[in-house]
Amino acid sequence: MTFKRIVRYFALPTILTLAAVPACAQDLLARQAPVDRRTKAIDTIVVKRLQEAENTEEPSSELYDDWNNTYAHRAGTLPDVYKIDLRGFHMPTPSRVITSNFGRRWGRRHQGLDIKVYIGDTIRAAFSGKVRIVKYDRNGYGKYIVIRHNNGLETIYGHLSKQIVSENQTVRAGQPIGLGGNTGRSTGSHLHFETRLCGVALNPALFFDFAHQDVTGDYYVFRRNNIDRESAQATALRGTSSSLGYSKENIQGRSGSTGGSWKQRNERTYNTDYSSRERNATSQPASGQILYHKVSSGDTLKSIAEQHGVTVEQLCKLNHLGPYTRLNVGQILRYS
Ligand SMILES: [Zn+2]
């Protein structure tokens, strides 16, 4: 045998065998990986079930000191930042008509939104959770219900004609909890709807868009420092039409050469230049309508802009986005 032949005869199979070993090892690893993943998945399911059980027993216990059936609300300490999961919501009523906004009203603070409903209309739980209060307050809420949700929020439903759940009962989002009415301090049947975090009333328009029967996004990130500004913004976007600054006087002001009176009015109303800046940014809604687009998979800023006849720049301005911001499916974008 020549040297060359020896090499060919011994070395080649050796190299092949050596090469095969790592391949086998990799195969083994590859076969094992799904097992690990499966174990992990099982772990996650177990943890999830435990969390769910805990949540059902005492929802959002990390935010609240106790579970009680005594008071409707008591202001606690708000976190600086808190991410609220709005997925799995259900609109409390199919009514799209807001009759009164959150905020200052007749010299006192209105702690919720008033939504037009008729006596006997079905009122539903906004999210899953546990009923904390079912009471009657003759001079205020009338027949009302307080639910603590797994996402940290508490919702209050007031002026009901009938309550059909009981305290400490677990409810699912969309489950009927009562009927619309006119009980307590109320003129005309309506639903008084509050959203509270740690007992502090937050503008429901931050989370719910009644006109479009939707939530404002999959999540709402509460930031204590920003909340007043965001609340005014939410009212401007999703409040009653009278607060939108679309009264006759304002439309005239806007169609005038400067639009000055329109701008002034907005600044006075909200004490922020947000609304005027935003509406001046687009020449769109001739009808004064505010319209939204819910992001579907495959949507881009460009495709949404084209679909609604606006520019990407206008979309970005309206929603305070950068031109390269990643969109999330389900995200609500304003386009006019
Ligand atoms: Zn009210």
mmCIF file of N, CA, C and O in Angstrom, residues 13-23:
data_model
loop_
_atom_site.group_PDB
_atom_site.id
_atom_site.type_symbol
_atom_site.label_atom_id
_atom_site.label_comp_id
_atom_site.label_asym_id
_atom_site.label_seq_id
_atom_site.Cartn_x
_atom_site.Cartn_y
_atom_site.Cartn_z
ATOM 1 N N PRO A 13 -12.719 6.830 6.250
ATOM 2 C CA PRO A 13 -13.774 6.345 7.157
ATOM 3 C C PRO A 13 -13.694 6.993 8.537
ATOM 4 O O PRO A 13 -14.724 7.264 9.154
ATOM 5 N N THR A 14 -12.439 7.226 8.993
ATOM 6 C CA THR A 14 -12.290 7.837 10.321
ATOM 7 C C THR A 14 -12.928 9.212 10.343
ATOM 8 O O THR A 14 -13.689 9.551 11.254
ATOM 9 N N ILE A 15 -12.600 9.979 9.311
ATOM 10 C CA ILE A 15 -13.178 11.331 9.245
ATOM 11 C C ILE A 15 -14.693 11.255 9.193
ATOM 12 O O ILE A 15 -15.396 11.966 9.900
ATOM 13 N N LEU A 16 -15.191 10.319 8.364
ATOM 14 C CA LEU A 16 -16.649 10.196 8.242
ATOM 15 C C LEU A 16 -17.280 9.823 9.574
ATOM 16 O O LEU A 16 -18.310 10.372 9.957
ATOM 17 N N THR A 17 -16.615 8.851 10.276
ATOM 18 C CA THR A 17 -17.155 8.425 11.573
ATOM 19 C C THR A 17 -17.159 9.593 12.555
ATOM 20 O O THR A 17 -18.149 9.840 13.239
ATOM 21 N N LEU A 18 -16.031 10.317 12.581
ATOM 22 C CA LEU A 18 -15.939 11.454 13.505
ATOM 23 C C LEU A 18 -17.013 12.490 13.201
ATOM 24 O O LEU A 18 -17.631 13.048 14.102
ATOM 25 N N ALA A 19 -17.202 12.672 11.885
ATOM 26 C CA ALA A 19 -18.207 13.658 11.483
ATOM 27 C C ALA A 19 -19.593 13.204 11.900
ATOM 28 O O ALA A 19 -20.452 14.013 12.219
ATOM 29 N N ALA A 20 -19.776 11.866 11.893
ATOM 30 C CA ALA A 20 -21.105 11.343 12.214
ATOM 31 C C ALA A 20 -21.440 11.503 13.693
ATOM 32 O O ALA A 20 -22.593 11.633 14.053
ATOM 33 N N VAL A 21 -20.417 11.503 14.543
ATOM 34 C CA VAL A 21 -20.690 11.569 15.987
ATOM 35 C C VAL A 21 -21.420 12.855 16.382
ATOM 36 O O VAL A 21 -22.489 12.789 16.967
ATOM 37 N N PRO A 22 -20.846 13.985 15.990
ATOM 38 C CA PRO A 22 -21.579 15.206 16.353
ATOM 39 C C PRO A 22 -22.975 15.234 15.742
ATOM 40 O O PRO A 22 -23.910 15.710 16.346
ATOM 41 N N ALA A 23 -23.081 14.642 14.521
ATOM 42 C CA ALA A 23 -24.390 14.628 13.870
ATOM 43 C C ALA A 23 -25.383 13.852 14.729
ATOM 44 O O ALA A 23 -26.511 14.273 14.941
#
